[in-house]
mmCIF file of C-alpha atoms in Angstrom:
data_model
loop_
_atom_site.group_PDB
_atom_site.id
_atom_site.type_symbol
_atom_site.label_atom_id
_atom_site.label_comp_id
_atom_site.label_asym_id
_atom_site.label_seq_id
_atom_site.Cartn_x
_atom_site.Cartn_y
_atom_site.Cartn_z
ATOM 1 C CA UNK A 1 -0.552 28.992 -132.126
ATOM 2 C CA UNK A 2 -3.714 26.994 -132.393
ATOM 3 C CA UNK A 3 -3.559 23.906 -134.072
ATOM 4 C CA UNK A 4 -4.577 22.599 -136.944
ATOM 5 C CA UNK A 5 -4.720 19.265 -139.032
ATOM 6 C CA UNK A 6 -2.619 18.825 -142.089
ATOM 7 C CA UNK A 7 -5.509 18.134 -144.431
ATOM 8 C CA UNK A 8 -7.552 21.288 -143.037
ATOM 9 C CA UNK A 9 -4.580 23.658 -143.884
ATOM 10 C CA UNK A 10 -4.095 21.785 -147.577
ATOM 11 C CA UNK A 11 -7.733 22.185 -148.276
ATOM 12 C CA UNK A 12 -7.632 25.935 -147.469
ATOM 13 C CA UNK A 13 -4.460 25.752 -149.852
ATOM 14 C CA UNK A 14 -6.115 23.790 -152.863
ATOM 15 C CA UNK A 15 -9.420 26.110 -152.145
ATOM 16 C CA UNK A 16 -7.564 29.077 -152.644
ATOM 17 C CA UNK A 17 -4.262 28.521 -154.459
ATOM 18 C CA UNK A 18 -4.676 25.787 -156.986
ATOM 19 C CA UNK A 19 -8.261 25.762 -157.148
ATOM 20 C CA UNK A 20 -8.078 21.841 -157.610
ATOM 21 C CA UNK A 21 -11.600 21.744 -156.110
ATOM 22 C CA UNK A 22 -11.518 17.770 -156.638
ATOM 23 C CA UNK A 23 -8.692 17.541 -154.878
ATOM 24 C CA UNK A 24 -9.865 19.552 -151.929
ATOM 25 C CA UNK A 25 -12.560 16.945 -151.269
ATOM 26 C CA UNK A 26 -9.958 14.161 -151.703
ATOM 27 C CA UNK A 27 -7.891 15.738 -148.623
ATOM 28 C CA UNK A 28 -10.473 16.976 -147.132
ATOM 29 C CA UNK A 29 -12.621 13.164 -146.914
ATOM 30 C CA UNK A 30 -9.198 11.028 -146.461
ATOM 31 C CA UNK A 31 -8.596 13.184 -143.197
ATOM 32 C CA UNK A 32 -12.812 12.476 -142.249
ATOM 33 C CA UNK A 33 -13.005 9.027 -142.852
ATOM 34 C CA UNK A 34 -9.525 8.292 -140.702
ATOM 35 C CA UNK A 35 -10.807 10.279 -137.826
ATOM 36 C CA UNK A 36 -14.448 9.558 -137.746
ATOM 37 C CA UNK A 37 -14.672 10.526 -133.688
ATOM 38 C CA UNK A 38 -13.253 14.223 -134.638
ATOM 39 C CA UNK A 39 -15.836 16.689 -133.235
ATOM 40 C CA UNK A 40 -15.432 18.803 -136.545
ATOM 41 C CA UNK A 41 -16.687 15.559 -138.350
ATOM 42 C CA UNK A 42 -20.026 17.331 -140.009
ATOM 43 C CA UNK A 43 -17.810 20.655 -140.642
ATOM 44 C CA UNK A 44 -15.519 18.421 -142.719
ATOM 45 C CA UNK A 45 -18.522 17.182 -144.681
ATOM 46 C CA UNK A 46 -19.643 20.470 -145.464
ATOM 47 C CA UNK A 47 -16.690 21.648 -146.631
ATOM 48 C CA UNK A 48 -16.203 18.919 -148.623
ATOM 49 C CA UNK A 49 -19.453 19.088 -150.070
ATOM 50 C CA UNK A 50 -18.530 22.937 -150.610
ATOM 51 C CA UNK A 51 -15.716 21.719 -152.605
ATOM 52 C CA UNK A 52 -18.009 19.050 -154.995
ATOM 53 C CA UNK A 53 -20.024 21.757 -155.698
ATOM 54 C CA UNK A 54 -17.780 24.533 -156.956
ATOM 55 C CA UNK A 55 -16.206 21.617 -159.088
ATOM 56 C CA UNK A 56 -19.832 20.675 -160.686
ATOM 57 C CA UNK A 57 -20.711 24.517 -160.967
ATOM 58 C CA UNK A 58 -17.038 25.397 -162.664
ATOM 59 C CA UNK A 59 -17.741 22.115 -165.405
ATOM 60 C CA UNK A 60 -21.067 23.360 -166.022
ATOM 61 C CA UNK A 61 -23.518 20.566 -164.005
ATOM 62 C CA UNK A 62 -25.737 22.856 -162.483
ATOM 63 C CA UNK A 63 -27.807 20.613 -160.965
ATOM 64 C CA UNK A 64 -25.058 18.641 -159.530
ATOM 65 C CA UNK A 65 -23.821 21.982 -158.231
ATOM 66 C CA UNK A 66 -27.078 23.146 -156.789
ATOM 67 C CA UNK A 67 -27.532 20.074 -154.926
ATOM 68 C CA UNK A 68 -23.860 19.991 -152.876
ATOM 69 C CA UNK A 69 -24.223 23.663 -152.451
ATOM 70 C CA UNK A 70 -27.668 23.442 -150.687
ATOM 71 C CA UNK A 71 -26.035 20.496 -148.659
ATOM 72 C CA UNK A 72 -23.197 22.379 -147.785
ATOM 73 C CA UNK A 73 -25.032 25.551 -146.653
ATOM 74 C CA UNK A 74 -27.579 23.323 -144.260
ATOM 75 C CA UNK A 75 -24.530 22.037 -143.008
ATOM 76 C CA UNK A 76 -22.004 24.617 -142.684
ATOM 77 C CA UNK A 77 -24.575 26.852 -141.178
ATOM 78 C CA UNK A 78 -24.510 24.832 -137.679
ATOM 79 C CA UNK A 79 -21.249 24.329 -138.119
ATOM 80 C CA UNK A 80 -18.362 26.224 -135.333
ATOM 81 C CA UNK A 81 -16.586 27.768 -138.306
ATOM 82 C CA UNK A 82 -15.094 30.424 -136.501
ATOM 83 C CA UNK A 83 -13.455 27.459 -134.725
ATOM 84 C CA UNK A 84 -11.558 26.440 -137.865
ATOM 85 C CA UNK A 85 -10.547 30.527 -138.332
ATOM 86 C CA UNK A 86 -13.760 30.726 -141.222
ATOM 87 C CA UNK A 87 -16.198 33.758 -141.194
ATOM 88 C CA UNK A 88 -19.211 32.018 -141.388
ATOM 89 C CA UNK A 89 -21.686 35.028 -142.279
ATOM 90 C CA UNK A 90 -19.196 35.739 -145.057
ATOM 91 C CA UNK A 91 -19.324 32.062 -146.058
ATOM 92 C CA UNK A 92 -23.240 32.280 -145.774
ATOM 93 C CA UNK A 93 -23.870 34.817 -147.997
ATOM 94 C CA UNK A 94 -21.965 33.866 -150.930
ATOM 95 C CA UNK A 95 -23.135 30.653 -150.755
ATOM 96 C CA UNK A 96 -26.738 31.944 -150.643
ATOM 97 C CA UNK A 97 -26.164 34.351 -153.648
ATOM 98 C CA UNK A 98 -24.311 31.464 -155.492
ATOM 99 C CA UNK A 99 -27.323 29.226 -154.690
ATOM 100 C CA UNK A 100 -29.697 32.155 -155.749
ATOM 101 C CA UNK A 101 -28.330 32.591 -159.197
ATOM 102 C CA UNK A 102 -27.352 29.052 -159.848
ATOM 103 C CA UNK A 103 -31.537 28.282 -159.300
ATOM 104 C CA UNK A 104 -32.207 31.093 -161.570
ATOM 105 C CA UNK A 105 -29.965 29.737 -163.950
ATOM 106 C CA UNK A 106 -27.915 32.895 -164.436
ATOM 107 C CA UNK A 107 -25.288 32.469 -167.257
ATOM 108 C CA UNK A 108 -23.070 34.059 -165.274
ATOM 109 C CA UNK A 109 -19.649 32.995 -165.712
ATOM 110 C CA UNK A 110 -18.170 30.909 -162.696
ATOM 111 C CA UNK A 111 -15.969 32.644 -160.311
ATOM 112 C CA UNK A 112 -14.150 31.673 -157.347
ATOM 113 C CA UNK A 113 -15.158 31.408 -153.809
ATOM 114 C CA UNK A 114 -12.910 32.951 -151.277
ATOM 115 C CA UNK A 115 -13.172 31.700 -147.528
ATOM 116 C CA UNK A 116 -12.999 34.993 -145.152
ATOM 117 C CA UNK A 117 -9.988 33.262 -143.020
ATOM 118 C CA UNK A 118 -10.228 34.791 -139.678
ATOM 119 C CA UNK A 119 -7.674 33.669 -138.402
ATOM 120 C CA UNK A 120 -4.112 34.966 -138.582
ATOM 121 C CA UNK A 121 -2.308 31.792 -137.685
ATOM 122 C CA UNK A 122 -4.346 29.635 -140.453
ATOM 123 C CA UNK A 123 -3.429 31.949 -142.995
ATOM 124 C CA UNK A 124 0.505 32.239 -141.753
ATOM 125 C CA UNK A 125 -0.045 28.329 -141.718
ATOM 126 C CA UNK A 126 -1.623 28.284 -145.665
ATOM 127 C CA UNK A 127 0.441 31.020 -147.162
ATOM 128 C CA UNK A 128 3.640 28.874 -145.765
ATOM 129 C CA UNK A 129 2.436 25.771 -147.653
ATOM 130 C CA UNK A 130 2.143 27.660 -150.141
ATOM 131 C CA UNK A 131 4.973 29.184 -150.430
ATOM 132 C CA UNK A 132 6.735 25.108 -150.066
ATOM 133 C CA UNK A 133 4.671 24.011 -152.937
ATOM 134 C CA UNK A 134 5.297 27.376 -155.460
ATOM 135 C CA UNK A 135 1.222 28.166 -155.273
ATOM 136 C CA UNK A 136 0.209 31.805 -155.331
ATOM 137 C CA UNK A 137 -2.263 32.503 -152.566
ATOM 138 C CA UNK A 138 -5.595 34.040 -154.074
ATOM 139 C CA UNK A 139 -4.825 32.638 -157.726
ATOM 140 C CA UNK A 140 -7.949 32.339 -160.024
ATOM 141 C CA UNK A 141 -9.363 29.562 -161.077
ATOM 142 C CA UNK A 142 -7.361 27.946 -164.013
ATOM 143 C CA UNK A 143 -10.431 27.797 -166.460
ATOM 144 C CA UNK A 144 -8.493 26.365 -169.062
ATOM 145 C CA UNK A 145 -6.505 23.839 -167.316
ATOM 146 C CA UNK A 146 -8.835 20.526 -168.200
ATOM 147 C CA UNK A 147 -6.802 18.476 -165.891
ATOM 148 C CA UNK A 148 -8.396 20.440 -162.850
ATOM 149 C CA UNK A 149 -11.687 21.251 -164.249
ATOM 150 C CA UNK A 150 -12.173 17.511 -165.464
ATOM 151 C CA UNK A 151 -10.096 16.009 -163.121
ATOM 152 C CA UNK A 152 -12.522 13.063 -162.082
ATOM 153 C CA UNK A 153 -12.763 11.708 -165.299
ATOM 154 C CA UNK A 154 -8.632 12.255 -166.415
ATOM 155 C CA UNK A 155 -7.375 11.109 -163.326
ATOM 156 C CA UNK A 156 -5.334 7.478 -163.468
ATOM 157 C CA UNK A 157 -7.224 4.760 -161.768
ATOM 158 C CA UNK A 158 -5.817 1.945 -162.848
ATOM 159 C CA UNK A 159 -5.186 1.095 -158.698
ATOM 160 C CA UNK A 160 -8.538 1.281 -158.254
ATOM 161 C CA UNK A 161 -9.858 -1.021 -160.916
ATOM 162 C CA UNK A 162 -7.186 -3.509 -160.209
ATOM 163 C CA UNK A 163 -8.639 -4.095 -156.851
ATOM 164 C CA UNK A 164 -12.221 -3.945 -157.707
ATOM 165 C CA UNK A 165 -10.767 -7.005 -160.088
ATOM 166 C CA UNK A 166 -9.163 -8.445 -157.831
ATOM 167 C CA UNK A 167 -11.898 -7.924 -155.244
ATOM 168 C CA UNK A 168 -14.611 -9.330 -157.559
ATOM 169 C CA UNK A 169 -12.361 -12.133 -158.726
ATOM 170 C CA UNK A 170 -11.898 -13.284 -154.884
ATOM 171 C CA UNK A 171 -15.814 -13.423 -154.404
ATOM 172 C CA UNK A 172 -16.531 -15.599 -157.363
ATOM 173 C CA UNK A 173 -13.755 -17.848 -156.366
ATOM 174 C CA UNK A 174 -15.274 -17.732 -152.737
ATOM 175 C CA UNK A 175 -18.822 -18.353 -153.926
ATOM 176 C CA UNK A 176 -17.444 -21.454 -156.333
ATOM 177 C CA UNK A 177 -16.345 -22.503 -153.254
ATOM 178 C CA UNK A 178 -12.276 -22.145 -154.088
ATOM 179 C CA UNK A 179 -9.718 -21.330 -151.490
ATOM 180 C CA UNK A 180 -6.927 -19.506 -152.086
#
């Protein structure tokens, strides 16, 4: 069996299982920025910019949505998906007809994106996380579920305002010329 990182295989599992699109690109960018030699490095952007968009089309920002998804196609499009167990020319066209009727502004209603997963051992390997975490493989999107489809803004970061306080609060004692 081929292996693969952690954060690839949970990505595959939010993509597909929980649909937590946000959370996909959390992984999915963690993994990226902690490994910024990995020779996948643009692949991981793409697919995290793959992610962004499905969460801006599935809220409703088209533009927002239109603008990661045309990222995410230049870049997946050089990218060695099959590598990574992805059919890319499956991946190609629905991004192209997503792009095509997003642009036309279609009122479509969203639907999911499936990755063709090429691989047998990445989908032993996502359908086994699964299976840990009680997700069903191939679940729709939860369209109702405004945690996930809004999760940016009803997320907790207290964490992260605490240390831009704290942060901002050691400058101005720096530039007063304090020492702590």
């Amino acid at each position: 069996m081929i292996s693969f990182p952690k954060a690839y295989i949970a990505y595959l599992v939010e993509f597909h299982a929980s649909r937590d699109y946000f959370e996909c690109h959390e992984l999915l960018e963690e993994y990226w920025k902690e490994n910024p030699g990995d020779r996948f490095a643009e692949t991981w952007v793409g697919l995290i910019q793959l992610a962004v968009g499905l969460y801006h089309e599935r809220r409703g920002n088209v533009r927002g949505a239109v603008k990661m998804l045309t990222q995410a196609d230049h870049r997946l499009s050089a990218a060695p998906l099959d590598e990574l167990g992805l059919g890319k020319k499956s991946l190609q066209m629905q991004l192209s007809a997503r792009l095509a009727y997003l642009q036309a502004e279609d009122e479509t209603p969203y639907t999911d994106i499936n990755l063709q997963i090429v691989n047998e051992d990445v989908v032993l390997l996502c359908k086994q996380m699964c299976d840990q975490r009680g997700l069903i493989w191939g679940a729709k999107s939860p369209l109702n579920d405004d945690a996930i489809i809004h999760r940016h803004s009803k997320r907790d970061r207290s964490d992260v305002i605490a240390a831009r306080l704290a942060a901002y609060e050691a400058k101005k004692r720096e530039r007063s010329g304090m020492i702590d």
